[in-house]
PDB file of C-alpha atoms in Angstrom:
ATOM      1  CA  GLY A   1     -90.971 -13.307   0.330  1.00 82.00           C
ATOM      2  CA  ASP A   2     -89.048 -12.650  -2.815  1.00 88.00           C
ATOM      3  CA  SER A   3     -90.403 -13.865  -6.129  1.00 93.00           C
ATOM      4  CA  VAL A   4     -89.760 -13.601  -9.861  1.00 96.00           C
ATOM      5  CA  THR A   5     -92.420 -13.762 -12.550  1.00 96.00           C
ATOM      6  CA  GLN A   6     -91.574 -14.400 -16.180  1.00 95.00           C
ATOM      7  CA  MET A   7     -93.753 -14.469 -19.233  1.00 87.00           C
ATOM      8  CA  GLU A   8     -94.932 -17.944 -20.135  1.00 81.00           C
ATOM      9  CA  GLY A   9     -93.426 -19.636 -23.119  1.00 84.00           C
ATOM     10  CA  PRO A  10     -92.732 -21.114 -25.483  1.00 94.00           C
ATOM     11  CA  VAL A  11     -91.838 -18.128 -27.591  1.00 96.00           C
ATOM     12  CA  THR A  12     -91.293 -18.828 -31.280  1.00 97.00           C
ATOM     13  CA  LEU A  13     -89.600 -16.226 -33.461  1.00 97.00           C
ATOM     14  CA  SER A  14     -88.150 -16.078 -36.924  1.00 97.00           C
ATOM     15  CA  GLU A  15     -84.453 -15.405 -37.302  1.00 97.00           C
ATOM     16  CA  GLU A  16     -83.589 -11.674 -37.092  1.00 97.00           C
ATOM     17  CA  ALA A  17     -86.796 -10.862 -35.205  1.00 98.00           C
ATOM     18  CA  PHE A  18     -86.826  -8.649 -32.096  1.00 98.00           C
ATOM     19  CA  LEU A  19     -86.996 -10.450 -28.774  1.00 97.00           C
ATOM     20  CA  THR A  20     -88.514  -9.329 -25.502  1.00 97.00           C
ATOM     21  CA  ILE A  21     -88.939 -11.619 -22.501  1.00 97.00           C
ATOM     22  CA  ASN A  22     -90.709  -9.923 -19.629  1.00 97.00           C
ATOM     23  CA  CYS A  23     -89.555 -10.337 -16.040  1.00 97.00           C
ATOM     24  CA  THR A  24     -90.944  -8.678 -12.933  1.00 97.00           C
ATOM     25  CA  TYR A  25     -89.905  -9.218  -9.366  1.00 96.00           C
ATOM     26  CA  THR A  26     -91.017  -8.782  -5.783  1.00 95.00           C
ATOM     27  CA  ALA A  27     -88.377  -8.196  -3.150  1.00 92.00           C
ATOM     28  CA  THR A  28     -88.247  -6.528   0.233  1.00 84.00           C
ATOM     29  CA  GLY A  29     -84.606  -5.561  -0.068  1.00 78.00           C
ATOM     30  CA  TYR A  30     -82.415  -4.273  -2.855  1.00 85.00           C
ATOM     31  CA  PRO A  31     -81.799  -7.294  -5.046  1.00 92.00           C
ATOM     32  CA  SER A  32     -79.290  -7.990  -7.736  1.00 93.00           C
ATOM     33  CA  LEU A  33     -80.934  -9.208 -10.924  1.00 95.00           C
ATOM     34  CA  PHE A  34     -79.725 -11.800 -13.400  1.00 96.00           C
ATOM     35  CA  TRP A  35     -80.591 -13.474 -16.639  1.00 97.00           C
ATOM     36  CA  TYR A  36     -79.371 -17.042 -17.098  1.00 97.00           C
ATOM     37  CA  VAL A  37     -79.626 -19.176 -20.230  1.00 97.00           C
ATOM     38  CA  GLN A  38     -79.851 -22.949 -20.409  1.00 96.00           C
ATOM     39  CA  TYR A  39     -79.142 -24.795 -23.648  1.00 94.00           C
ATOM     40  CA  PRO A  40     -80.486 -28.333 -24.069  1.00 89.00           C
ATOM     41  CA  GLY A  41     -78.679 -30.838 -21.890  1.00 85.00           C
ATOM     42  CA  GLU A  42     -76.526 -28.218 -20.208  1.00 88.00           C
ATOM     43  CA  GLY A  43     -76.330 -26.261 -16.978  1.00 91.00           C
ATOM     44  CA  LEU A  44     -77.036 -22.568 -16.570  1.00 95.00           C
ATOM     45  CA  GLN A  45     -74.880 -19.841 -18.047  1.00 95.00           C
ATOM     46  CA  LEU A  46     -74.967 -16.295 -16.780  1.00 95.00           C
ATOM     47  CA  LEU A  47     -76.099 -14.059 -19.618  1.00 97.00           C
ATOM     48  CA  LEU A  48     -76.092 -10.682 -17.887  1.00 96.00           C
ATOM     49  CA  LYS A  49     -76.638  -9.020 -14.552  1.00 95.00           C
ATOM     50  CA  ALA A  50     -77.462  -5.693 -12.888  1.00 95.00           C
ATOM     51  CA  THR A  51     -76.837  -4.841  -9.284  1.00 92.00           C
ATOM     52  CA  LYS A  52     -78.649  -1.539  -8.778  1.00 92.00           C
ATOM     53  CA  ALA A  53     -81.472   0.552 -10.158  1.00 93.00           C
ATOM     54  CA  ASP A  54     -81.006   1.893 -13.704  1.00 95.00           C
ATOM     55  CA  ASP A  55     -78.051  -0.425 -14.353  1.00 95.00           C
ATOM     56  CA  LYS A  56     -78.085  -1.965 -17.811  1.00 97.00           C
ATOM     57  CA  GLY A  57     -76.601  -5.412 -18.240  1.00 96.00           C
ATOM     58  CA  SER A  58     -75.546  -6.476 -21.705  1.00 97.00           C
ATOM     59  CA  ASN A  59     -73.867  -9.454 -23.343  1.00 97.00           C
ATOM     60  CA  LYS A  60     -73.896 -11.113 -26.790  1.00 95.00           C
ATOM     61  CA  GLY A  61     -76.442  -8.598 -28.088  1.00 97.00           C
ATOM     62  CA  PHE A  62     -78.824  -9.151 -25.164  1.00 98.00           C
ATOM     63  CA  GLU A  63     -79.726  -6.272 -22.861  1.00 98.00           C
ATOM     64  CA  ALA A  64     -81.792  -5.746 -19.726  1.00 98.00           C
ATOM     65  CA  THR A  65     -82.286  -2.644 -17.593  1.00 97.00           C
ATOM     66  CA  TYR A  66     -82.975  -2.747 -13.847  1.00 97.00           C
ATOM     67  CA  ARG A  67     -86.169  -0.700 -13.417  1.00 96.00           C
ATOM     68  CA  LYS A  68     -86.941  -0.179  -9.735  1.00 94.00           C
ATOM     69  CA  GLU A  69     -90.050   1.907 -10.365  1.00 94.00           C
ATOM     70  CA  THR A  70     -91.696  -0.923 -12.312  1.00 95.00           C
ATOM     71  CA  THR A  71     -89.812  -3.743 -10.535  1.00 96.00           C
ATOM     72  CA  SER A  72     -88.851  -5.152 -13.915  1.00 97.00           C
ATOM     73  CA  PHE A  73     -85.818  -6.544 -15.712  1.00 98.00           C
ATOM     74  CA  HIS A  74     -86.999  -7.337 -19.227  1.00 98.00           C
ATOM     75  CA  LEU A  75     -84.604  -9.128 -21.585  1.00 98.00           C
ATOM     76  CA  GLU A  76     -84.266  -7.787 -25.132  1.00 98.00           C
ATOM     77  CA  LYS A  77     -82.314  -8.576 -28.267  1.00 98.00           C
ATOM     78  CA  GLY A  78     -82.594  -6.720 -31.503  1.00 97.00           C
ATOM     79  CA  SER A  79     -82.032  -9.621 -33.889  1.00 96.00           C
ATOM     80  CA  VAL A  80     -82.218 -13.223 -32.710  1.00 97.00           C
ATOM     81  CA  GLN A  81     -80.378 -16.116 -34.271  1.00 97.00           C
ATOM     82  CA  VAL A  82     -81.201 -19.825 -34.434  1.00 97.00           C
ATOM     83  CA  SER A  83     -78.386 -20.395 -31.939  1.00 96.00           C
ATOM     84  CA  ASP A  84     -80.285 -18.323 -29.353  1.00 97.00           C
ATOM     85  CA  SER A  85     -82.844 -21.114 -29.006  1.00 96.00           C
ATOM     86  CA  ALA A  86     -82.727 -22.032 -25.321  1.00 97.00           C
ATOM     87  CA  VAL A  87     -84.536 -21.554 -22.036  1.00 97.00           C
ATOM     88  CA  TYR A  88     -84.046 -18.179 -20.351  1.00 98.00           C
ATOM     89  CA  PHE A  89     -84.334 -17.677 -16.600  1.00 97.00           C
ATOM     90  CA  CYS A  90     -84.694 -14.416 -14.747  1.00 97.00           C
ATOM     91  CA  ALA A  91     -83.375 -14.498 -11.175  1.00 96.00           C
ATOM     92  CA  LEU A  92     -82.733 -12.290  -8.190  1.00 94.00           C
ATOM     93  CA  SER A  93     -80.635 -12.513  -5.080  1.00 92.00           C
ATOM     94  CA  ASP A  94     -80.535 -10.331  -2.003  1.00 88.00           C
ATOM     95  CA  ALA A  95     -79.470 -10.292   1.600  1.00 85.00           C
ATOM     96  CA  ASP A  96     -82.937 -11.276   2.844  1.00 82.00           C
ATOM     97  CA  SER A  97     -82.560 -14.690   1.170  1.00 83.00           C
ATOM     98  CA  GLY A  98     -78.933 -15.089   2.099  1.00 84.00           C
ATOM     99  CA  TYR A  99     -78.052 -14.341  -1.530  1.00 87.00           C
ATOM    100  CA  ALA A 100     -79.527 -17.595  -2.816  1.00 92.00           C
ATOM    101  CA  LEU A 101     -80.722 -17.236  -6.391  1.00 94.00           C
ATOM    102  CA  ASN A 102     -84.510 -17.061  -6.688  1.00 95.00           C
ATOM    103  CA  PHE A 103     -85.495 -18.051 -10.229  1.00 96.00           C
ATOM    104  CA  GLY A 104     -88.485 -17.469 -12.407  1.00 97.00           C
ATOM    105  CA  LYS A 105     -90.078 -20.465 -14.133  1.00 95.00           C
ATOM    106  CA  GLY A 106     -88.110 -19.959 -17.326  1.00 96.00           C
ATOM    107  CA  THR A 107     -89.119 -18.990 -20.855  1.00 97.00           C
ATOM    108  CA  SER A 108     -88.405 -21.339 -23.718  1.00 96.00           C
ATOM    109  CA  LEU A 109     -87.335 -19.599 -26.926  1.00 97.00           C
ATOM    110  CA  LEU A 110     -87.326 -21.260 -30.331  1.00 97.00           C
ATOM    111  CA  VAL A 111     -85.854 -19.357 -33.254  1.00 97.00           C
ATOM    112  CA  THR A 112     -86.653 -20.715 -36.699  1.00 97.00           C
ATOM    113  CA  PRO A 113     -84.629 -20.063 -39.885  1.00 95.00           C
TER     114      PRO A 113
ATOM    115  CA  LYS B   1     -59.405 -22.011 -15.856  1.00 63.00           C
ATOM    116  CA  ALA B   2     -61.377 -25.238 -15.594  1.00 75.00           C
ATOM    117  CA  GLY B   3     -65.096 -24.900 -15.028  1.00 92.00           C
ATOM    118  CA  VAL B   4     -67.362 -26.511 -12.494  1.00 96.00           C
ATOM    119  CA  THR B   5     -67.251 -30.283 -12.537  1.00 96.00           C
ATOM    120  CA  GLN B   6     -70.128 -32.448 -11.417  1.00 97.00           C
ATOM    121  CA  THR B   7     -70.043 -36.215 -11.137  1.00 97.00           C
ATOM    122  CA  PRO B   8     -71.690 -38.388 -12.096  1.00 97.00           C
ATOM    123  CA  ARG B   9     -73.585 -36.797 -14.960  1.00 96.00           C
ATOM    124  CA  TYR B  10     -76.348 -39.384 -14.911  1.00 97.00           C
ATOM    125  CA  LEU B  11     -77.601 -41.635 -12.183  1.00 96.00           C
ATOM    126  CA  ILE B  12     -80.443 -44.126 -11.854  1.00 98.00           C
ATOM    127  CA  LYS B  13     -81.567 -45.254  -8.416  1.00 98.00           C
ATOM    128  CA  THR B  14     -84.588 -46.981  -6.933  1.00 98.00           C
ATOM    129  CA  ARG B  15     -86.885 -45.720  -4.206  1.00 98.00           C
ATOM    130  CA  GLY B  16     -85.489 -46.043  -0.726  1.00 97.00           C
ATOM    131  CA  GLN B  17     -81.856 -45.939  -1.804  1.00 98.00           C
ATOM    132  CA  GLN B  18     -79.503 -43.092  -1.055  1.00 98.00           C
ATOM    133  CA  VAL B  19     -77.286 -41.162  -3.425  1.00 98.00           C
ATOM    134  CA  THR B  20     -74.228 -38.926  -3.227  1.00 98.00           C
ATOM    135  CA  LEU B  21     -73.453 -36.293  -5.828  1.00 98.00           C
ATOM    136  CA  SER B  22     -70.146 -34.488  -6.147  1.00 98.00           C
ATOM    137  CA  CYS B  23     -69.172 -31.007  -7.228  1.00 98.00           C
ATOM    138  CA  SER B  24     -65.735 -29.502  -7.762  1.00 97.00           C
ATOM    139  CA  PRO B  25     -65.888 -25.699  -7.977  1.00 96.00           C
ATOM    140  CA  ILE B  26     -63.692 -23.416 -10.024  1.00 95.00           C
ATOM    141  CA  SER B  27     -60.186 -23.206  -8.613  1.00 94.00           C
ATOM    142  CA  GLY B  28     -59.990 -20.462  -6.014  1.00 91.00           C
ATOM    143  CA  HIS B  29     -63.733 -20.317  -5.403  1.00 91.00           C
ATOM    144  CA  ARG B  30     -64.628 -20.959  -1.792  1.00 90.00           C
ATOM    145  CA  SER B  31     -68.377 -21.299  -1.901  1.00 92.00           C
ATOM    146  CA  VAL B  32     -70.676 -23.866  -3.475  1.00 95.00           C
ATOM    147  CA  SER B  33     -74.441 -23.779  -3.831  1.00 96.00           C
ATOM    148  CA  TRP B  34     -76.777 -26.572  -4.859  1.00 98.00           C
ATOM    149  CA  TYR B  35     -80.061 -26.270  -6.741  1.00 98.00           C
ATOM    150  CA  GLN B  36     -82.714 -28.751  -7.787  1.00 98.00           C
ATOM    151  CA  GLN B  37     -84.399 -28.352 -11.169  1.00 96.00           C
ATOM    152  CA  THR B  38     -87.661 -30.134 -11.949  1.00 96.00           C
ATOM    153  CA  PRO B  39     -90.307 -29.469 -14.621  1.00 92.00           C
ATOM    154  CA  GLY B  40     -92.949 -28.846 -11.972  1.00 90.00           C
ATOM    155  CA  GLN B  41     -91.128 -26.760  -9.365  1.00 92.00           C
ATOM    156  CA  GLY B  42     -88.480 -25.180 -11.531  1.00 94.00           C
ATOM    157  CA  LEU B  43     -85.163 -24.220  -9.975  1.00 96.00           C
ATOM    158  CA  GLN B  44     -85.069 -24.375  -6.195  1.00 97.00           C
ATOM    159  CA  PHE B  45     -82.214 -23.564  -3.836  1.00 97.00           C
ATOM    160  CA  LEU B  46     -81.021 -26.430  -1.637  1.00 98.00           C
ATOM    161  CA  PHE B  47     -78.066 -25.091   0.363  1.00 95.00           C
ATOM    162  CA  GLU B  48     -74.818 -23.173   0.232  1.00 94.00           C
ATOM    163  CA  TYR B  49     -71.454 -24.013   1.765  1.00 94.00           C
ATOM    164  CA  PHE B  50     -68.576 -21.656   2.453  1.00 91.00           C
ATOM    165  CA  SER B  51     -65.298 -22.718   4.024  1.00 90.00           C
ATOM    166  CA  GLU B  52     -66.755 -26.093   5.021  1.00 93.00           C
ATOM    167  CA  THR B  53     -69.741 -24.518   6.797  1.00 93.00           C
ATOM    168  CA  GLN B  54     -73.330 -24.406   5.676  1.00 94.00           C
ATOM    169  CA  ARG B  55     -74.061 -20.715   5.178  1.00 91.00           C
ATOM    170  CA  ASN B  56     -77.601 -20.887   3.881  1.00 92.00           C
ATOM    171  CA  LYS B  57     -80.332 -23.492   3.499  1.00 94.00           C
ATOM    172  CA  GLY B  58     -83.452 -23.782   1.389  1.00 94.00           C
ATOM    173  CA  ASN B  59     -86.745 -25.375   2.252  1.00 94.00           C
ATOM    174  CA  PHE B  60     -86.033 -29.042   1.707  1.00 96.00           C
ATOM    175  CA  PRO B  61     -86.530 -32.000   4.068  1.00 96.00           C
ATOM    176  CA  GLY B  62     -83.709 -33.362   6.179  1.00 96.00           C
ATOM    177  CA  ARG B  63     -83.197 -36.210   3.694  1.00 97.00           C
ATOM    178  CA  PHE B  64     -81.203 -33.695   1.694  1.00 98.00           C
ATOM    179  CA  SER B  65     -77.825 -32.907   3.180  1.00 97.00           C
ATOM    180  CA  GLY B  66     -74.464 -31.692   2.049  1.00 97.00           C
ATOM    181  CA  ARG B  67     -70.950 -30.991   3.078  1.00 97.00           C
ATOM    182  CA  GLN B  68     -67.876 -29.209   1.866  1.00 97.00           C
ATOM    183  CA  PHE B  69     -64.289 -30.306   2.151  1.00 96.00           C
ATOM    184  CA  SER B  70     -61.171 -28.258   2.827  1.00 95.00           C
ATOM    185  CA  ASN B  71     -60.364 -28.166  -0.909  1.00 93.00           C
ATOM    186  CA  SER B  72     -63.820 -26.588  -1.497  1.00 93.00           C
ATOM    187  CA  ARG B  73     -65.209 -29.687  -3.213  1.00 97.00           C
ATOM    188  CA  SER B  74     -68.752 -30.387  -2.114  1.00 97.00           C
ATOM    189  CA  GLU B  75     -71.032 -33.366  -1.935  1.00 98.00           C
ATOM    190  CA  MET B  76     -74.748 -33.572  -1.493  1.00 98.00           C
ATOM    191  CA  ASN B  77     -76.545 -36.624  -0.245  1.00 98.00           C
ATOM    192  CA  VAL B  78     -80.157 -37.653  -0.567  1.00 98.00           C
ATOM    193  CA  SER B  79     -81.320 -40.493   1.645  1.00 96.00           C
ATOM    194  CA  THR B  80     -84.426 -42.643   1.320  1.00 97.00           C
ATOM    195  CA  LEU B  81     -85.018 -41.573  -2.271  1.00 98.00           C
ATOM    196  CA  GLU B  82     -88.534 -40.824  -3.455  1.00 97.00           C
ATOM    197  CA  LEU B  83     -89.865 -40.701  -7.017  1.00 97.00           C
ATOM    198  CA  GLY B  84     -90.218 -36.947  -6.655  1.00 96.00           C
ATOM    199  CA  ASP B  85     -86.481 -36.577  -6.127  1.00 97.00           C
ATOM    200  CA  SER B  86     -85.950 -37.237  -9.829  1.00 98.00           C
ATOM    201  CA  ALA B  87     -84.402 -34.017 -11.056  1.00 97.00           C
ATOM    202  CA  LEU B  88     -81.396 -32.245 -12.449  1.00 97.00           C
ATOM    203  CA  TYR B  89     -79.147 -31.245  -9.552  1.00 98.00           C
ATOM    204  CA  LEU B  90     -77.026 -28.209 -10.308  1.00 97.00           C
ATOM    205  CA  CYS B  91     -73.987 -27.049  -8.441  1.00 97.00           C
ATOM    206  CA  ALA B  92     -72.850 -23.438  -8.569  1.00 96.00           C
ATOM    207  CA  SER B  93     -69.387 -22.151  -7.810  1.00 95.00           C
ATOM    208  CA  ILE B  94     -69.135 -18.769  -6.109  1.00 91.00           C
ATOM    209  CA  PRO B  95     -65.903 -16.794  -5.639  1.00 84.00           C
ATOM    210  CA  GLY B  96     -66.712 -16.111  -2.021  1.00 68.00           C
ATOM    211  CA  THR B  97     -68.425 -12.770  -1.933  1.00 69.00           C
ATOM    212  CA  GLN B  98     -72.098 -13.136  -1.183  1.00 70.00           C
ATOM    213  CA  GLY B  99     -74.368 -11.798  -3.876  1.00 69.00           C
ATOM    214  CA  GLY B 100     -71.807 -12.238  -6.601  1.00 74.00           C
ATOM    215  CA  GLU B 101     -72.036 -14.248  -9.769  1.00 83.00           C
ATOM    216  CA  GLN B 102     -72.688 -17.951  -9.536  1.00 91.00           C
ATOM    217  CA  PHE B 103     -71.102 -20.227 -12.120  1.00 93.00           C
ATOM    218  CA  PHE B 104     -73.028 -23.404 -12.775  1.00 95.00           C
ATOM    219  CA  GLY B 105     -71.876 -26.879 -13.628  1.00 96.00           C
ATOM    220  CA  PRO B 106     -73.572 -29.139 -16.181  1.00 95.00           C
ATOM    221  CA  GLY B 107     -75.615 -30.885 -13.499  1.00 96.00           C
ATOM    222  CA  THR B 108     -76.298 -34.445 -12.437  1.00 97.00           C
ATOM    223  CA  ARG B 109     -79.459 -35.984 -13.826  1.00 97.00           C
ATOM    224  CA  LEU B 110     -80.951 -38.247 -11.142  1.00 98.00           C
ATOM    225  CA  THR B 111     -83.730 -40.649 -12.044  1.00 98.00           C
ATOM    226  CA  VAL B 112     -85.510 -42.493  -9.242  1.00 98.00           C
ATOM    227  CA  LEU B 113     -87.445 -45.598 -10.284  1.00 97.00           C
TER     228      LEU B 113
END
């Protein structure tokens, strides 16, 4: 079945550092891919998405490109801020799963001043 | 536009009891999904309702059930609570098109003692 694998956290970075959170997936169909962010005590917020190969999703300085050849959707940001400290989830959905979101385990990011 | 509302935000129950959680989706959205979030299992899909009908179901025991009303509000019920049911229960509001974005509420934190 479908699955999503994310790099283990926690990730600790200094403010203005470059961020990469790796995400790879396994799917039998043609999934849509998502990054969600969860701040402490809150629900999930959609950060960005991509629905087909080579699509690039972007939002708030974050970017991720749908790479079918490497089955990856890595999240990047050029310069992180303290306010980016949160847990980041990679997810996919496709017809085979009835479009339910299938999440990775999450990567905790801590940005220090 | 108001966001997704979940009530109550916090709940404490004892083993063997049952509980009902409520979710009001974004106005105009016709589909609601439910997810369970635990430290051990991460985010897992429970079920999805569309126009008062269950459209998709995850791999949870029959103690977990849900329903959707004509105004799109949804409830989920857990009977005969177990310690392992302690979790954050997240509701997602979906416009109606399968595979589209899912907008999450803040969640209900259930603690089973």
